[in-house]
């Protein structure tokens, strides 16, 4: 198969690209996402595909969507940040553009891109991607195959339970990983600590105009880099839970590589140093046994596009 199109759909953007078999993006375009209107969202996707296919001879389309996708890779069963509910997206797109299409979860698409072309390109068997952003996402590859599960919803790493009876999660459970090591968790930790000991959060509060409820992720990162104790403690807490998640992933899947992506990791060692320390502590009894190497993601904002396009070849 020659060139394919990958389309990455989030709550704010529809990003499309023409991708070759080496994972190189030859052209790209984007539209805003009318998130509350499924019909208009499909129209935007079709616009992106038509624009790209008019300029390049493409053979298929892969669509990465933030939501639960059925096992046939055709229906968006539920999307938390979009209005899709049992949306037959594949058939709509194929009928409109005349190209074969597949629909995949965006975390799975990003994981496939990192495995094939990115941080784990040298792995020949297995990798787990965990993305740390506003929430937690990910994807699992075992034996060189993307693991989708019986119903197409495997790899929802953010909704594994860390703390029984813990903080309530938007998925309906309590104590999910997403509530302890995401961008939202980082903000919650920092705000709670700033209320408890405002004298230790001087720099952080200054960046938030003196108002605890205005503390956000960029302010926490900036304050932590300047040595603010409360901001540093928030990263340490989130990093500790992330390391616990790494250890659990090793026990479950024994992958060659764990790849960490998402916006929060732009904080670098503020998050990853405590995460690595926690990971090593959790696996101390493994002794000299090999465990997965933890690596930062390399594909950036184009991971979903590249992965979706390549999955259209599979």
PDB file of C-alpha atoms in Angstrom:
ATOM      1  CA  UNK A   1       0.000   0.000   0.000  1.00  0.00           C
ATOM      2  CA  UNK A   2       1.250   3.475  -0.840  1.00  0.00           C
ATOM      3  CA  UNK A   3       0.377   6.716   0.913  1.00  0.00           C
ATOM      4  CA  UNK A   4      -2.330   6.826   3.572  1.00  0.00           C
ATOM      5  CA  UNK A   5      -4.046   9.591   5.500  1.00  0.00           C
ATOM      6  CA  UNK A   6      -4.133   9.723   9.279  1.00  0.00           C
ATOM      7  CA  UNK A   7      -6.645  11.923  11.083  1.00  0.00           C
ATOM      8  CA  UNK A   8      -6.323  12.660  14.803  1.00  0.00           C
ATOM      9  CA  UNK A   9      -9.530  13.948  16.400  1.00  0.00           C
ATOM     10  CA  UNK A  10      -9.566  15.595  19.804  1.00  0.00           C
ATOM     11  CA  UNK A  11     -11.879  17.877  21.682  1.00  0.00           C
ATOM     12  CA  UNK A  12     -10.495  21.004  19.988  1.00  0.00           C
ATOM     13  CA  UNK A  13      -8.864  19.983  16.701  1.00  0.00           C
ATOM     14  CA  UNK A  14      -9.110  17.694  13.692  1.00  0.00           C
ATOM     15  CA  UNK A  15      -5.530  17.189  12.491  1.00  0.00           C
ATOM     16  CA  UNK A  16      -4.842  15.253   9.297  1.00  0.00           C
ATOM     17  CA  UNK A  17      -1.692  14.226   7.487  1.00  0.00           C
ATOM     18  CA  UNK A  18      -0.487  12.260   4.471  1.00  0.00           C
ATOM     19  CA  UNK A  19       1.936   9.596   5.695  1.00  0.00           C
ATOM     20  CA  UNK A  20       4.273   7.298   3.792  1.00  0.00           C
ATOM     21  CA  UNK A  21       5.315   3.772   4.748  1.00  0.00           C
ATOM     22  CA  UNK A  22       8.336   5.067   6.672  1.00  0.00           C
ATOM     23  CA  UNK A  23       6.131   7.137   8.973  1.00  0.00           C
ATOM     24  CA  UNK A  24       7.067  10.463   7.416  1.00  0.00           C
ATOM     25  CA  UNK A  25       4.326  13.114   7.228  1.00  0.00           C
ATOM     26  CA  UNK A  26       4.370  14.627   3.739  1.00  0.00           C
ATOM     27  CA  UNK A  27       1.551  17.149   4.225  1.00  0.00           C
ATOM     28  CA  UNK A  28      -0.859  18.136   6.965  1.00  0.00           C
ATOM     29  CA  UNK A  29      -3.897  20.292   7.608  1.00  0.00           C
ATOM     30  CA  UNK A  30      -6.262  20.973  10.485  1.00  0.00           C
ATOM     31  CA  UNK A  31      -9.704  22.219  11.397  1.00  0.00           C
ATOM     32  CA  UNK A  32     -11.383  23.161  14.663  1.00  0.00           C
ATOM     33  CA  UNK A  33     -13.599  20.484  16.189  1.00  0.00           C
ATOM     34  CA  UNK A  34     -17.305  21.342  16.652  1.00  0.00           C
ATOM     35  CA  UNK A  35     -17.251  18.977  19.622  1.00  0.00           C
ATOM     36  CA  UNK A  36     -20.953  19.112  20.473  1.00  0.00           C
ATOM     37  CA  UNK A  37     -22.193  18.328  16.964  1.00  0.00           C
ATOM     38  CA  UNK A  38     -21.388  14.821  15.641  1.00  0.00           C
ATOM     39  CA  UNK A  39     -22.541  15.678  12.131  1.00  0.00           C
ATOM     40  CA  UNK A  40     -20.368  18.762  11.859  1.00  0.00           C
ATOM     41  CA  UNK A  41     -17.401  16.885  13.309  1.00  0.00           C
ATOM     42  CA  UNK A  42     -17.769  14.247  10.585  1.00  0.00           C
ATOM     43  CA  UNK A  43     -17.976  17.054   8.028  1.00  0.00           C
ATOM     44  CA  UNK A  44     -14.665  18.499   9.274  1.00  0.00           C
ATOM     45  CA  UNK A  45     -12.997  15.098   9.004  1.00  0.00           C
ATOM     46  CA  UNK A  46     -14.280  14.739   5.460  1.00  0.00           C
ATOM     47  CA  UNK A  47     -12.998  18.225   4.578  1.00  0.00           C
ATOM     48  CA  UNK A  48      -9.530  17.326   5.860  1.00  0.00           C
ATOM     49  CA  UNK A  49      -9.448  14.054   3.925  1.00  0.00           C
ATOM     50  CA  UNK A  50     -10.665  15.659   0.705  1.00  0.00           C
ATOM     51  CA  UNK A  51      -8.112  18.459   0.923  1.00  0.00           C
ATOM     52  CA  UNK A  52      -5.232  16.044   1.450  1.00  0.00           C
ATOM     53  CA  UNK A  53      -6.376  13.423  -1.067  1.00  0.00           C
ATOM     54  CA  UNK A  54      -6.841  16.079  -3.750  1.00  0.00           C
ATOM     55  CA  UNK A  55      -3.110  16.751  -3.662  1.00  0.00           C
ATOM     56  CA  UNK A  56      -1.773  13.225  -3.011  1.00  0.00           C
ATOM     57  CA  UNK A  57      -2.673   9.751  -4.313  1.00  0.00           C
ATOM     58  CA  UNK A  58      -3.763   7.979  -1.132  1.00  0.00           C
ATOM     59  CA  UNK A  59      -5.014   4.416  -0.674  1.00  0.00           C
ATOM     60  CA  UNK A  60      -6.744   4.434   2.710  1.00  0.00           C
ATOM     61  CA  UNK A  61      -7.631   6.486   5.772  1.00  0.00           C
ATOM     62  CA  UNK A  62      -6.999   5.841   9.457  1.00  0.00           C
ATOM     63  CA  UNK A  63      -8.870   7.864  12.062  1.00  0.00           C
ATOM     64  CA  UNK A  64      -7.738   8.184  15.671  1.00  0.00           C
ATOM     65  CA  UNK A  65     -10.559   9.281  17.974  1.00  0.00           C
ATOM     66  CA  UNK A  66     -10.526  10.016  21.688  1.00  0.00           C
ATOM     67  CA  UNK A  67     -13.108   7.495  22.824  1.00  0.00           C
ATOM     68  CA  UNK A  68     -14.123   3.866  23.008  1.00  0.00           C
ATOM     69  CA  UNK A  69     -14.021   2.193  19.607  1.00  0.00           C
ATOM     70  CA  UNK A  70     -15.721  -1.136  18.932  1.00  0.00           C
ATOM     71  CA  UNK A  71     -13.747  -4.246  18.029  1.00  0.00           C
ATOM     72  CA  UNK A  72     -14.545  -3.884  14.315  1.00  0.00           C
ATOM     73  CA  UNK A  73     -12.734  -0.505  14.268  1.00  0.00           C
ATOM     74  CA  UNK A  74     -15.801   1.191  12.827  1.00  0.00           C
ATOM     75  CA  UNK A  75     -18.055   2.642  15.550  1.00  0.00           C
ATOM     76  CA  UNK A  76     -17.232   5.257  18.190  1.00  0.00           C
ATOM     77  CA  UNK A  77     -19.223   3.836  21.071  1.00  0.00           C
ATOM     78  CA  UNK A  78     -18.578   6.716  23.454  1.00  0.00           C
ATOM     79  CA  UNK A  79     -16.357   9.796  23.433  1.00  0.00           C
ATOM     80  CA  UNK A  80     -16.089  11.751  26.704  1.00  0.00           C
ATOM     81  CA  UNK A  81     -15.076  15.044  25.075  1.00  0.00           C
ATOM     82  CA  UNK A  82     -17.167  14.741  21.909  1.00  0.00           C
ATOM     83  CA  UNK A  83     -20.867  14.135  21.337  1.00  0.00           C
ATOM     84  CA  UNK A  84     -20.387  10.752  19.664  1.00  0.00           C
ATOM     85  CA  UNK A  85     -22.598   7.944  20.973  1.00  0.00           C
ATOM     86  CA  UNK A  86     -22.546   4.733  18.886  1.00  0.00           C
ATOM     87  CA  UNK A  87     -21.455   6.790  15.897  1.00  0.00           C
ATOM     88  CA  UNK A  88     -20.866   4.696  12.703  1.00  0.00           C
ATOM     89  CA  UNK A  89     -17.913   6.880  11.771  1.00  0.00           C
ATOM     90  CA  UNK A  90     -16.052   4.482   9.471  1.00  0.00           C
ATOM     91  CA  UNK A  91     -19.018   3.929   7.181  1.00  0.00           C
ATOM     92  CA  UNK A  92     -19.796   7.664   7.034  1.00  0.00           C
ATOM     93  CA  UNK A  93     -16.243   8.516   6.045  1.00  0.00           C
ATOM     94  CA  UNK A  94     -15.926   5.710   3.476  1.00  0.00           C
ATOM     95  CA  UNK A  95     -19.229   6.674   1.856  1.00  0.00           C
ATOM     96  CA  UNK A  96     -18.205  10.342   1.646  1.00  0.00           C
ATOM     97  CA  UNK A  97     -14.621  10.036   0.375  1.00  0.00           C
ATOM     98  CA  UNK A  98     -14.624   6.688  -1.435  1.00  0.00           C
ATOM     99  CA  UNK A  99     -11.609   5.324   0.448  1.00  0.00           C
ATOM    100  CA  UNK A 100     -11.340   2.353   2.819  1.00  0.00           C
ATOM    101  CA  UNK A 101     -11.117   3.553   6.408  1.00  0.00           C
ATOM    102  CA  UNK A 102     -10.504   2.274   9.920  1.00  0.00           C
ATOM    103  CA  UNK A 103     -11.268   3.972  13.230  1.00  0.00           C
ATOM    104  CA  UNK A 104      -8.964   3.493  16.196  1.00  0.00           C
ATOM    105  CA  UNK A 105      -8.680   4.843  19.719  1.00  0.00           C
ATOM    106  CA  UNK A 106      -6.275   7.790  19.705  1.00  0.00           C
ATOM    107  CA  UNK A 107      -4.129   6.286  22.480  1.00  0.00           C
ATOM    108  CA  UNK A 108      -3.761   3.076  20.494  1.00  0.00           C
ATOM    109  CA  UNK A 109      -2.837   5.058  17.399  1.00  0.00           C
ATOM    110  CA  UNK A 110      -0.168   7.006  19.284  1.00  0.00           C
ATOM    111  CA  UNK A 111       1.197   3.801  20.814  1.00  0.00           C
ATOM    112  CA  UNK A 112       1.483   2.209  17.387  1.00  0.00           C
ATOM    113  CA  UNK A 113       3.389   5.228  16.081  1.00  0.00           C
ATOM    114  CA  UNK A 114       5.878   5.088  18.951  1.00  0.00           C
ATOM    115  CA  UNK A 115       6.350   1.341  18.487  1.00  0.00           C
ATOM    116  CA  UNK A 116       6.819   1.479  14.724  1.00  0.00           C
ATOM    117  CA  UNK A 117       8.693   4.742  14.274  1.00  0.00           C
ATOM    118  CA  UNK A 118       9.324   6.464  17.615  1.00  0.00           C
ATOM    119  CA  UNK A 119      10.785   5.813  21.040  1.00  0.00           C
ATOM    120  CA  UNK A 120      10.380   2.017  20.843  1.00  0.00           C
ATOM    121  CA  UNK A 121      11.246   1.542  17.173  1.00  0.00           C
ATOM    122  CA  UNK A 122      14.028  -0.847  18.195  1.00  0.00           C
ATOM    123  CA  UNK A 123      11.697  -3.086  20.209  1.00  0.00           C
ATOM    124  CA  UNK A 124      10.728  -6.228  18.336  1.00  0.00           C
ATOM    125  CA  UNK A 125       8.098  -7.575  20.710  1.00  0.00           C
ATOM    126  CA  UNK A 126       6.371  -5.283  23.159  1.00  0.00           C
ATOM    127  CA  UNK A 127       5.796  -1.784  24.448  1.00  0.00           C
ATOM    128  CA  UNK A 128       3.338   0.061  26.656  1.00  0.00           C
ATOM    129  CA  UNK A 129       2.617   3.743  26.074  1.00  0.00           C
ATOM    130  CA  UNK A 130       1.238   5.809  28.920  1.00  0.00           C
ATOM    131  CA  UNK A 131       0.279   9.397  28.122  1.00  0.00           C
ATOM    132  CA  UNK A 132       0.156  11.898  30.965  1.00  0.00           C
ATOM    133  CA  UNK A 133      -1.927  14.917  30.035  1.00  0.00           C
ATOM    134  CA  UNK A 134      -5.124  16.401  31.368  1.00  0.00           C
ATOM    135  CA  UNK A 135      -6.083  12.755  31.823  1.00  0.00           C
ATOM    136  CA  UNK A 136      -4.246   9.464  31.350  1.00  0.00           C
ATOM    137  CA  UNK A 137      -4.286   7.411  28.166  1.00  0.00           C
ATOM    138  CA  UNK A 138      -2.198   4.716  26.611  1.00  0.00           C
ATOM    139  CA  UNK A 139      -1.855   1.672  24.446  1.00  0.00           C
ATOM    140  CA  UNK A 140      -0.427  -1.833  24.715  1.00  0.00           C
ATOM    141  CA  UNK A 141       1.551  -3.798  22.148  1.00  0.00           C
ATOM    142  CA  UNK A 142       2.409  -7.439  22.836  1.00  0.00           C
ATOM    143  CA  UNK A 143       4.017  -9.816  20.366  1.00  0.00           C
ATOM    144  CA  UNK A 144       4.125  -7.002  17.838  1.00  0.00           C
ATOM    145  CA  UNK A 145       0.351  -6.661  17.915  1.00  0.00           C
ATOM    146  CA  UNK A 146      -1.822  -3.842  19.219  1.00  0.00           C
ATOM    147  CA  UNK A 147      -3.990  -5.184  22.040  1.00  0.00           C
ATOM    148  CA  UNK A 148      -7.571  -3.999  21.606  1.00  0.00           C
ATOM    149  CA  UNK A 149      -9.409  -6.509  23.781  1.00  0.00           C
ATOM    150  CA  UNK A 150     -12.606  -8.443  23.137  1.00  0.00           C
ATOM    151  CA  UNK A 151     -14.691  -5.273  22.916  1.00  0.00           C
ATOM    152  CA  UNK A 152     -12.094  -2.882  21.535  1.00  0.00           C
ATOM    153  CA  UNK A 153     -11.512  -0.940  24.761  1.00  0.00           C
ATOM    154  CA  UNK A 154      -8.291  -2.426  26.178  1.00  0.00           C
ATOM    155  CA  UNK A 155      -5.540  -0.046  27.215  1.00  0.00           C
ATOM    156  CA  UNK A 156      -7.579   2.389  29.337  1.00  0.00           C
ATOM    157  CA  UNK A 157      -4.634   2.694  31.701  1.00  0.00           C
ATOM    158  CA  UNK A 158      -5.908   5.836  33.398  1.00  0.00           C
ATOM    159  CA  UNK A 159      -8.853   3.958  34.820  1.00  0.00           C
ATOM    160  CA  UNK A 160      -6.965   1.234  36.627  1.00  0.00           C
ATOM    161  CA  UNK A 161      -7.452   1.589  40.374  1.00  0.00           C
ATOM    162  CA  UNK A 162      -4.639   3.005  42.493  1.00  0.00           C
ATOM    163  CA  UNK A 163      -6.463   3.850  45.728  1.00  0.00           C
ATOM    164  CA  UNK A 164      -9.569   1.821  46.633  1.00  0.00           C
ATOM    165  CA  UNK A 165     -12.273   4.252  47.683  1.00  0.00           C
ATOM    166  CA  UNK A 166     -10.065   7.164  46.639  1.00  0.00           C
ATOM    167  CA  UNK A 167     -10.765  10.365  44.761  1.00  0.00           C
ATOM    168  CA  UNK A 168     -13.853  10.169  42.490  1.00  0.00           C
ATOM    169  CA  UNK A 169     -13.150   9.829  38.778  1.00  0.00           C
ATOM    170  CA  UNK A 170     -15.197  10.937  35.797  1.00  0.00           C
ATOM    171  CA  UNK A 171     -15.503   7.293  34.716  1.00  0.00           C
ATOM    172  CA  UNK A 172     -17.672   6.583  37.755  1.00  0.00           C
ATOM    173  CA  UNK A 173     -15.067   4.768  39.843  1.00  0.00           C
ATOM    174  CA  UNK A 174     -13.048   6.021  42.803  1.00  0.00           C
ATOM    175  CA  UNK A 175      -9.265   6.029  43.075  1.00  0.00           C
ATOM    176  CA  UNK A 176      -8.280   5.689  39.395  1.00  0.00           C
ATOM    177  CA  UNK A 177      -4.698   6.359  38.313  1.00  0.00           C
ATOM    178  CA  UNK A 178      -5.925   9.403  36.392  1.00  0.00           C
ATOM    179  CA  UNK A 179      -6.831  11.044  39.692  1.00  0.00           C
ATOM    180  CA  UNK A 180      -3.295  10.685  41.034  1.00  0.00           C
ATOM    181  CA  UNK A 181      -0.852  11.335  38.201  1.00  0.00           C
ATOM    182  CA  UNK A 182      -2.497  13.490  35.519  1.00  0.00           C
ATOM    183  CA  UNK A 183      -2.486  17.218  34.873  1.00  0.00           C
ATOM    184  CA  UNK A 184      -5.735  17.467  36.846  1.00  0.00           C
ATOM    185  CA  UNK A 185      -4.192  15.550  39.745  1.00  0.00           C
ATOM    186  CA  UNK A 186      -1.124  17.789  39.748  1.00  0.00           C
ATOM    187  CA  UNK A 187      -3.327  20.884  40.056  1.00  0.00           C
ATOM    188  CA  UNK A 188      -5.427  19.297  42.791  1.00  0.00           C
ATOM    189  CA  UNK A 189      -2.338  18.356  44.808  1.00  0.00           C
ATOM    190  CA  UNK A 190      -0.854  21.834  44.506  1.00  0.00           C
ATOM    191  CA  UNK A 191      -4.049  23.677  45.387  1.00  0.00           C
ATOM    192  CA  UNK A 192      -4.688  21.510  48.448  1.00  0.00           C
ATOM    193  CA  UNK A 193      -1.120  21.951  49.692  1.00  0.00           C
ATOM    194  CA  UNK A 194      -1.162  25.710  49.045  1.00  0.00           C
ATOM    195  CA  UNK A 195      -4.255  26.018  51.221  1.00  0.00           C
ATOM    196  CA  UNK A 196      -2.591  24.025  53.993  1.00  0.00           C
ATOM    197  CA  UNK A 197       0.734  25.888  53.957  1.00  0.00           C
ATOM    198  CA  UNK A 198       0.500  29.113  51.978  1.00  0.00           C
ATOM    199  CA  UNK A 199       3.828  30.290  53.400  1.00  0.00           C
ATOM    200  CA  UNK A 200       5.559  27.485  51.420  1.00  0.00           C
ATOM    201  CA  UNK A 201       3.700  28.350  48.213  1.00  0.00           C
ATOM    202  CA  UNK A 202       4.789  31.972  47.920  1.00  0.00           C
ATOM    203  CA  UNK A 203       6.047  31.760  44.336  1.00  0.00           C
ATOM    204  CA  UNK A 204       3.176  29.570  43.188  1.00  0.00           C
ATOM    205  CA  UNK A 205       0.550  31.870  44.668  1.00  0.00           C
ATOM    206  CA  UNK A 206       2.240  34.904  43.168  1.00  0.00           C
ATOM    207  CA  UNK A 207       1.919  33.336  39.713  1.00  0.00           C
ATOM    208  CA  UNK A 208      -1.767  32.681  40.438  1.00  0.00           C
ATOM    209  CA  UNK A 209      -2.490  36.249  41.508  1.00  0.00           C
ATOM    210  CA  UNK A 210      -2.731  35.192  45.124  1.00  0.00           C
ATOM    211  CA  UNK A 211      -5.757  32.973  44.471  1.00  0.00           C
ATOM    212  CA  UNK A 212      -5.435  29.244  45.149  1.00  0.00           C
ATOM    213  CA  UNK A 213      -8.206  28.372  42.685  1.00  0.00           C
ATOM    214  CA  UNK A 214      -6.262  30.038  39.863  1.00  0.00           C
ATOM    215  CA  UNK A 215      -3.276  27.723  40.258  1.00  0.00           C
ATOM    216  CA  UNK A 216      -2.837  25.793  37.007  1.00  0.00           C
ATOM    217  CA  UNK A 217      -0.367  23.413  35.415  1.00  0.00           C
ATOM    218  CA  UNK A 218       1.938  25.970  33.759  1.00  0.00           C
ATOM    219  CA  UNK A 219       2.167  27.925  37.019  1.00  0.00           C
ATOM    220  CA  UNK A 220       3.072  24.764  38.931  1.00  0.00           C
ATOM    221  CA  UNK A 221       5.804  23.922  36.444  1.00  0.00           C
ATOM    222  CA  UNK A 222       7.225  27.435  36.475  1.00  0.00           C
ATOM    223  CA  UNK A 223       7.143  27.644  40.266  1.00  0.00           C
ATOM    224  CA  UNK A 224       8.718  24.215  40.667  1.00  0.00           C
ATOM    225  CA  UNK A 225      11.592  25.196  38.384  1.00  0.00           C
ATOM    226  CA  UNK A 226      12.120  28.211  40.630  1.00  0.00           C
ATOM    227  CA  UNK A 227      12.252  26.032  43.733  1.00  0.00           C
ATOM    228  CA  UNK A 228       8.751  26.522  45.148  1.00  0.00           C
ATOM    229  CA  UNK A 229       8.306  23.733  47.767  1.00  0.00           C
ATOM    230  CA  UNK A 230       4.595  23.215  47.191  1.00  0.00           C
ATOM    231  CA  UNK A 231       4.967  22.986  43.413  1.00  0.00           C
ATOM    232  CA  UNK A 232       7.872  20.547  43.768  1.00  0.00           C
ATOM    233  CA  UNK A 233       5.873  18.440  46.214  1.00  0.00           C
ATOM    234  CA  UNK A 234       2.975  18.231  43.748  1.00  0.00           C
ATOM    235  CA  UNK A 235       5.283  16.816  41.081  1.00  0.00           C
ATOM    236  CA  UNK A 236       6.820  14.413  43.588  1.00  0.00           C
ATOM    237  CA  UNK A 237       3.400  13.103  44.548  1.00  0.00           C
ATOM    238  CA  UNK A 238       2.272  12.696  40.939  1.00  0.00           C
ATOM    239  CA  UNK A 239       5.622  11.128  40.032  1.00  0.00           C
ATOM    240  CA  UNK A 240       5.405   8.616  42.871  1.00  0.00           C
ATOM    241  CA  UNK A 241       2.061   7.342  41.596  1.00  0.00           C
ATOM    242  CA  UNK A 242       3.349   7.252  38.029  1.00  0.00           C
ATOM    243  CA  UNK A 243       6.206   5.013  39.170  1.00  0.00           C
ATOM    244  CA  UNK A 244       3.706   2.693  40.844  1.00  0.00           C
ATOM    245  CA  UNK A 245       1.859   2.503  37.519  1.00  0.00           C
ATOM    246  CA  UNK A 246       5.120   1.612  35.715  1.00  0.00           C
ATOM    247  CA  UNK A 247       5.689  -1.250  38.145  1.00  0.00           C
ATOM    248  CA  UNK A 248       2.144  -2.537  37.691  1.00  0.00           C
ATOM    249  CA  UNK A 249       2.556  -2.445  33.906  1.00  0.00           C
ATOM    250  CA  UNK A 250       5.727  -4.512  34.210  1.00  0.00           C
ATOM    251  CA  UNK A 251       3.981  -7.089  36.375  1.00  0.00           C
ATOM    252  CA  UNK A 252       1.024  -7.300  33.984  1.00  0.00           C
ATOM    253  CA  UNK A 253       2.705  -7.216  30.577  1.00  0.00           C
ATOM    254  CA  UNK A 254       6.503  -7.467  31.014  1.00  0.00           C
ATOM    255  CA  UNK A 255       7.084  -5.149  28.031  1.00  0.00           C
ATOM    256  CA  UNK A 256      10.465  -4.385  26.552  1.00  0.00           C
ATOM    257  CA  UNK A 257       9.861  -0.636  26.813  1.00  0.00           C
ATOM    258  CA  UNK A 258       7.532   1.742  28.634  1.00  0.00           C
ATOM    259  CA  UNK A 259       7.095   4.977  26.688  1.00  0.00           C
ATOM    260  CA  UNK A 260       5.787   8.067  28.462  1.00  0.00           C
ATOM    261  CA  UNK A 261       4.103  10.823  26.473  1.00  0.00           C
ATOM    262  CA  UNK A 262       1.596  13.627  26.961  1.00  0.00           C
ATOM    263  CA  UNK A 263       1.851  17.295  27.834  1.00  0.00           C
ATOM    264  CA  UNK A 264       2.736  16.860  31.510  1.00  0.00           C
ATOM    265  CA  UNK A 265       6.056  15.174  30.711  1.00  0.00           C
ATOM    266  CA  UNK A 266       7.289  18.455  29.250  1.00  0.00           C
ATOM    267  CA  UNK A 267       8.121  19.194  32.886  1.00  0.00           C
ATOM    268  CA  UNK A 268      10.977  16.702  32.443  1.00  0.00           C
ATOM    269  CA  UNK A 269      12.797  15.579  35.575  1.00  0.00           C
ATOM    270  CA  UNK A 270      10.338  17.391  37.824  1.00  0.00           C
ATOM    271  CA  UNK A 271       7.977  14.493  37.124  1.00  0.00           C
ATOM    272  CA  UNK A 272      10.233  11.768  35.757  1.00  0.00           C
ATOM    273  CA  UNK A 273      12.877  11.789  38.500  1.00  0.00           C
ATOM    274  CA  UNK A 274      10.401  10.872  41.268  1.00  0.00           C
ATOM    275  CA  UNK A 275       8.633   8.507  38.852  1.00  0.00           C
ATOM    276  CA  UNK A 276      11.831   6.601  38.116  1.00  0.00           C
ATOM    277  CA  UNK A 277      12.740   6.485  41.817  1.00  0.00           C
ATOM    278  CA  UNK A 278       9.303   5.105  42.669  1.00  0.00           C
ATOM    279  CA  UNK A 279       9.539   2.562  39.841  1.00  0.00           C
ATOM    280  CA  UNK A 280      12.866   1.268  41.124  1.00  0.00           C
ATOM    281  CA  UNK A 281      11.573   1.122  44.694  1.00  0.00           C
ATOM    282  CA  UNK A 282       8.456  -0.795  43.651  1.00  0.00           C
ATOM    283  CA  UNK A 283      10.530  -3.403  41.827  1.00  0.00           C
ATOM    284  CA  UNK A 284      13.335  -3.680  44.368  1.00  0.00           C
ATOM    285  CA  UNK A 285      12.635  -7.379  44.961  1.00  0.00           C
ATOM    286  CA  UNK A 286      13.059  -8.177  41.276  1.00  0.00           C
ATOM    287  CA  UNK A 287      16.806  -8.125  41.940  1.00  0.00           C
ATOM    288  CA  UNK A 288      18.809  -8.626  38.772  1.00  0.00           C
ATOM    289  CA  UNK A 289      15.874  -9.568  36.576  1.00  0.00           C
ATOM    290  CA  UNK A 290      15.498  -7.350  33.497  1.00  0.00           C
ATOM    291  CA  UNK A 291      12.645  -4.867  33.554  1.00  0.00           C
ATOM    292  CA  UNK A 292      11.294  -2.464  30.982  1.00  0.00           C
ATOM    293  CA  UNK A 293      13.301   0.627  30.162  1.00  0.00           C
ATOM    294  CA  UNK A 294      11.338   3.867  30.571  1.00  0.00           C
ATOM    295  CA  UNK A 295      11.722   6.290  27.664  1.00  0.00           C
ATOM    296  CA  UNK A 296      10.130   9.620  26.699  1.00  0.00           C
ATOM    297  CA  UNK A 297       7.877   9.639  23.649  1.00  0.00           C
ATOM    298  CA  UNK A 298       9.402  10.988  20.431  1.00  0.00           C
ATOM    299  CA  UNK A 299       6.517  11.433  18.012  1.00  0.00           C
ATOM    300  CA  UNK A 300       4.986  14.499  19.645  1.00  0.00           C
ATOM    301  CA  UNK A 301       1.711  15.947  18.373  1.00  0.00           C
ATOM    302  CA  UNK A 302       1.861  13.903  15.175  1.00  0.00           C
ATOM    303  CA  UNK A 303       1.808  10.512  16.932  1.00  0.00           C
ATOM    304  CA  UNK A 304      -1.930  10.070  16.465  1.00  0.00           C
ATOM    305  CA  UNK A 305      -1.780  11.041  12.787  1.00  0.00           C
ATOM    306  CA  UNK A 306       1.152   8.749  11.997  1.00  0.00           C
ATOM    307  CA  UNK A 307      -0.214   5.835  14.000  1.00  0.00           C
ATOM    308  CA  UNK A 308      -3.712   6.074  12.525  1.00  0.00           C
ATOM    309  CA  UNK A 309      -2.295   6.293   9.003  1.00  0.00           C
ATOM    310  CA  UNK A 310      -0.088   3.261   9.527  1.00  0.00           C
ATOM    311  CA  UNK A 311      -2.907   1.247  11.100  1.00  0.00           C
ATOM    312  CA  UNK A 312      -4.894   1.835   7.919  1.00  0.00           C
ATOM    313  CA  UNK A 313      -2.286  -0.405   6.255  1.00  0.00           C
ATOM    314  CA  UNK A 314      -2.718  -3.261   8.753  1.00  0.00           C
TER     315      UNK A 314
END
